[in-house]
Short mmCIF file of C-alpha atoms in Angstrom, two decimals:
data_model
loop_
_atom_site.label_atom_id
_atom_site.label_comp_id
_atom_site.label_asym_id
_atom_site.label_seq_id
_atom_site.Cartn_x
_atom_site.Cartn_y
_atom_site.Cartn_z
CA UNK A 150 85.51 37.87 55.56
CA UNK A 151 83.87 35.07 57.51
CA UNK A 152 83.30 36.01 61.12
CA UNK A 153 83.36 32.46 62.43
CA UNK A 154 85.89 30.03 60.99
CA UNK A 155 85.48 26.32 61.55
CA UNK A 156 88.17 23.70 61.18
CA UNK A 157 88.51 21.26 59.72
CA UNK A 158 86.15 21.84 56.81
CA UNK A 159 85.82 18.15 56.14
CA UNK A 160 86.58 15.11 58.24
CA UNK A 161 86.28 11.45 57.29
CA UNK A 162 86.92 8.97 60.09
CA UNK A 163 86.14 5.42 61.06
CA UNK A 164 83.66 4.35 63.66
CA UNK A 165 85.12 4.47 67.16
CA UNK A 166 87.57 7.30 66.55
CA UNK A 167 87.56 10.57 68.45
CA UNK A 168 87.49 14.00 66.83
CA UNK A 169 87.45 17.69 67.65
CA UNK A 170 85.92 20.50 65.64
CA UNK A 171 87.00 24.07 66.26
CA UNK A 172 85.09 27.31 65.87
CA UNK A 173 87.19 30.46 66.04
CA UNK A 174 86.57 34.18 65.84
CA UNK A 175 88.12 37.49 66.77
CA UNK A 176 84.72 38.71 67.99
CA UNK A 177 83.14 38.20 71.38
CA UNK A 178 79.79 36.43 71.47
CA UNK A 179 77.08 36.62 74.09
CA UNK A 180 76.19 33.03 73.29
CA UNK A 181 77.31 30.34 70.94
CA UNK A 182 75.37 27.40 69.62
CA UNK A 183 76.19 24.19 67.84
CA UNK A 184 73.89 22.66 65.26
CA UNK A 185 73.91 19.51 63.18
CA UNK A 186 72.33 19.48 59.76
CA UNK A 187 71.54 16.52 57.54
CA UNK A 188 71.04 16.83 53.76
CA UNK A 189 67.72 18.36 52.78
CA UNK A 190 66.83 19.31 56.34
CA UNK A 191 67.15 22.32 58.59
CA UNK A 192 69.81 22.54 61.31
CA UNK A 193 69.01 20.97 64.67
CA UNK A 194 70.21 22.67 67.83
CA UNK A 195 72.63 20.55 69.87
CA UNK A 196 73.70 22.93 72.61
CA UNK A 197 73.99 26.55 73.66
CA UNK A 198 76.89 27.90 75.72
CA UNK A 199 76.80 31.33 77.28
CA UNK A 200 79.50 31.54 79.96
CA UNK A 201 83.21 31.82 79.20
CA UNK A 202 84.94 28.54 80.02
CA UNK A 203 81.66 26.65 80.11
CA UNK A 204 81.71 22.95 79.30
CA UNK A 205 78.59 21.02 78.38
CA UNK A 206 78.22 17.34 77.67
CA UNK A 207 75.59 15.66 75.54
CA UNK A 208 76.21 11.91 75.67
CA UNK A 209 79.39 11.43 73.60
CA UNK A 210 79.59 15.11 72.61
CA UNK A 211 81.51 17.64 74.71
CA UNK A 212 81.20 21.35 73.98
CA UNK A 213 83.45 24.04 75.36
CA UNK A 214 83.19 27.81 75.20
CA UNK A 215 86.46 29.71 75.33
CA UNK A 216 87.24 31.82 78.36
CA UNK A 217 87.07 35.00 76.28
CA UNK A 218 83.87 33.85 74.52
CA UNK A 219 85.53 34.11 71.12
CA UNK A 220 85.89 30.44 70.30
CA UNK A 221 84.40 27.05 70.94
CA UNK A 222 85.11 23.40 70.35
CA UNK A 223 83.10 20.25 69.87
CA UNK A 224 84.65 16.93 70.80
CA UNK A 225 83.04 13.65 69.82
CA UNK A 226 84.13 10.46 71.54
CA UNK A 227 83.84 7.08 69.81
CA UNK A 228 82.16 8.44 66.71
CA UNK A 229 79.34 6.47 65.16
CA UNK A 230 77.90 6.50 61.61
CA UNK A 231 74.87 8.29 63.00
CA UNK A 232 77.10 11.26 63.83
CA UNK A 233 77.59 11.92 60.11
CA UNK A 234 76.40 15.37 59.08
CA UNK A 235 77.24 19.03 58.75
CA UNK A 236 78.20 20.61 62.07
CA UNK A 237 77.66 24.33 62.35
CA UNK A 238 78.63 26.71 65.10
CA UNK A 239 76.69 29.93 65.34
CA UNK A 240 77.31 32.94 67.52
CA UNK A 241 75.08 35.68 68.79
CA UNK A 242 76.82 39.03 68.99
CA UNK A 243 75.87 41.37 71.80
CA UNK A 244 73.26 43.88 70.72
CA UNK A 245 72.28 42.17 67.48
CA UNK A 246 68.76 41.22 68.50
CA UNK A 247 69.11 37.45 68.44
CA UNK A 248 70.73 37.42 65.03
CA UNK A 249 73.01 34.45 64.50
CA UNK A 250 76.26 34.41 62.58
CA UNK A 251 77.00 30.94 61.31
CA UNK A 252 80.40 29.36 61.02
CA UNK A 253 81.80 27.97 57.79
CA UNK A 254 80.73 24.44 58.70
CA UNK A 255 82.44 21.09 59.20
CA UNK A 256 81.28 18.12 57.22
CA UNK A 257 81.78 14.88 59.16
CA UNK A 258 81.61 11.44 57.65
CA UNK A 259 81.86 8.41 59.90
CA UNK A 260 82.27 5.06 58.20
CA UNK A 261 82.05 1.52 59.51
CA UNK B 268 58.45 17.03 67.19
CA UNK B 269 58.93 19.96 64.87
CA UNK B 270 58.30 23.38 66.36
CA UNK B 271 58.79 25.31 63.12
CA UNK B 272 57.00 24.25 59.97
CA UNK B 273 58.12 25.42 56.54
CA UNK B 274 56.08 24.96 53.40
CA UNK B 275 56.50 23.95 50.66
CA UNK B 276 59.49 21.65 51.00
CA UNK B 277 60.23 21.75 47.30
CA UNK B 278 59.26 24.03 44.44
CA UNK B 279 60.09 23.73 40.76
CA UNK B 280 58.85 26.53 38.53
CA UNK B 281 59.53 28.51 35.42
CA UNK B 282 61.67 31.63 35.25
CA UNK B 283 59.65 34.78 35.95
CA UNK B 284 57.32 33.14 38.45
CA UNK B 285 56.91 34.48 41.97
CA UNK B 286 57.15 31.91 44.73
CA UNK B 287 55.88 32.21 48.29
CA UNK B 288 57.39 30.22 51.16
CA UNK B 289 55.66 30.02 54.54
CA UNK B 290 57.27 29.62 57.94
CA UNK B 291 55.09 28.86 60.95
CA UNK B 292 55.92 28.48 64.61
CA UNK B 293 53.75 25.63 65.81
CA UNK B 294 53.50 25.84 69.57
CA UNK B 295 54.93 29.18 70.51
CA UNK B 296 54.72 32.80 69.49
CA UNK B 297 57.65 34.19 67.55
CA UNK B 298 58.08 37.94 67.36
CA UNK B 299 61.23 37.43 65.36
CA UNK B 300 61.89 34.99 62.55
CA UNK B 301 64.89 34.71 60.28
CA UNK B 302 65.34 33.75 56.66
CA UNK B 303 68.52 32.07 55.44
CA UNK B 304 69.85 30.92 52.13
CA UNK B 305 72.16 27.95 51.80
CA UNK B 306 74.19 26.99 48.76
CA UNK B 307 75.26 23.37 48.20
CA UNK B 308 77.80 22.18 50.77
CA UNK B 309 77.98 25.65 52.29
CA UNK B 310 76.91 27.22 55.56
CA UNK B 311 73.80 29.28 56.15
CA UNK B 312 73.75 32.89 55.06
CA UNK B 313 71.32 35.22 56.81
CA UNK B 314 69.14 37.10 54.36
CA UNK B 315 66.82 39.04 56.62
CA UNK B 316 65.23 39.35 60.02
CA UNK B 317 61.46 39.24 59.99
CA UNK B 318 59.79 41.30 62.71
CA UNK B 319 56.13 40.84 63.61
CA UNK B 320 54.17 43.97 62.82
CA UNK B 321 57.04 45.89 61.27
CA UNK B 322 59.32 45.89 58.27
CA UNK B 323 61.92 43.24 57.80
CA UNK B 324 65.59 44.06 58.26
CA UNK B 325 67.67 42.92 55.32
CA UNK B 326 71.33 42.00 55.33
CA UNK B 327 73.73 43.88 53.11
CA UNK B 328 73.53 42.77 49.51
CA UNK B 329 70.06 41.24 49.76
CA UNK B 330 67.52 42.85 47.42
CA UNK B 331 64.41 43.95 49.31
CA UNK B 332 62.28 44.07 46.19
CA UNK B 333 63.38 40.61 45.12
CA UNK B 334 62.82 38.91 48.47
CA UNK B 335 59.61 40.22 50.04
CA UNK B 336 59.05 39.33 53.68
CA UNK B 337 55.78 39.63 55.56
CA UNK B 338 55.40 38.78 59.25
CA UNK B 339 51.70 39.38 59.70
CA UNK B 340 51.17 37.38 62.89
CA UNK B 341 53.12 35.97 65.82
CA UNK B 342 53.19 32.54 64.20
CA UNK B 343 53.66 33.19 60.49
CA UNK B 344 56.30 34.77 58.30
CA UNK B 345 56.36 34.50 54.52
CA UNK B 346 59.16 34.97 52.01
CA UNK B 347 58.18 35.73 48.43
CA UNK B 348 60.82 35.40 45.76
CA UNK B 349 59.54 37.73 43.06
CA UNK B 350 60.13 37.14 39.36
CA UNK B 351 62.45 34.27 40.16
CA UNK B 352 65.34 33.42 37.87
CA UNK B 353 67.68 30.40 37.77
CA UNK B 354 70.24 32.19 39.94
CA UNK B 355 67.63 32.33 42.72
CA UNK B 356 67.63 28.54 42.88
CA UNK B 357 68.76 27.57 46.35
CA UNK B 358 67.82 26.04 49.68
CA UNK B 359 65.90 28.56 51.77
CA UNK B 360 65.52 28.00 55.51
CA UNK B 361 63.56 29.89 58.13
CA UNK B 362 63.98 29.93 61.88
CA UNK B 363 62.21 31.34 64.87
CA UNK B 364 63.17 32.35 68.35
CA UNK B 365 60.60 32.12 71.13
CA UNK B 366 59.21 35.39 72.37
CA UNK B 367 60.27 34.91 75.94
CA UNK B 368 63.50 33.73 75.56
CA UNK B 369 65.73 30.84 75.32
CA UNK B 370 68.98 30.97 73.49
CA UNK B 371 69.06 29.28 70.13
CA UNK B 372 66.70 29.11 67.22
CA UNK B 373 64.37 26.44 65.92
CA UNK B 374 64.71 25.83 62.23
CA UNK B 375 62.26 24.72 59.60
CA UNK B 376 63.18 21.87 57.29
CA UNK B 377 63.91 24.21 54.41
CA UNK B 378 62.53 24.77 50.93
CA UNK B 379 64.41 23.59 47.88
CA UNK B 380 63.67 26.14 45.15
CA UNK B 381 64.54 25.23 41.57
CA UNK B 382 63.93 27.76 38.81
CA UNK B 383 64.02 26.39 35.28
#
């Protein structure tokens, strides 16, 4: 059983469209991170959220942590081809010594 | 610039060979590093937690004798895949968390291991 479920698994959109990726769990996390990974490379950290209800913005990307710290969302406005990649959420459970549990991943493709 | 360096980036070798992968934190000390395995088009699966100066902690289902981890210094952890077979072919990624704290991990660029 996957602890963190992401939806959708795959998303293909055109440049300029908006999208939202969801990361859901029944567990409570002390922090949750979002990463983007390109083929043949390691994941790159985009943001960390630690407070329930927290909203963080990174240019066209908006991240939200659920009030109960069990879920998160990533919203991209006016997607660009450069946003293409695998988006991964990852949560840190309380008392697990920094260990991250990764979500199932969302593969985003943005075309011209 | 990269803060975690992983080497080699790609390895192709014969079945039965042992392969060592290095993970270095470049500008910070890392008491804890992590080793992941990633199958094509899938998410990362944690294999083990590498602790400086002590034994690694392996996740359930990961063979300790197959995947040897050594974290001999605050900047280096190594993963050795012993007597590798084709089913061990995968993308292996390491990460490190800074000793004093920030949330999140810095990842290496991964090692593509192909066993013939």
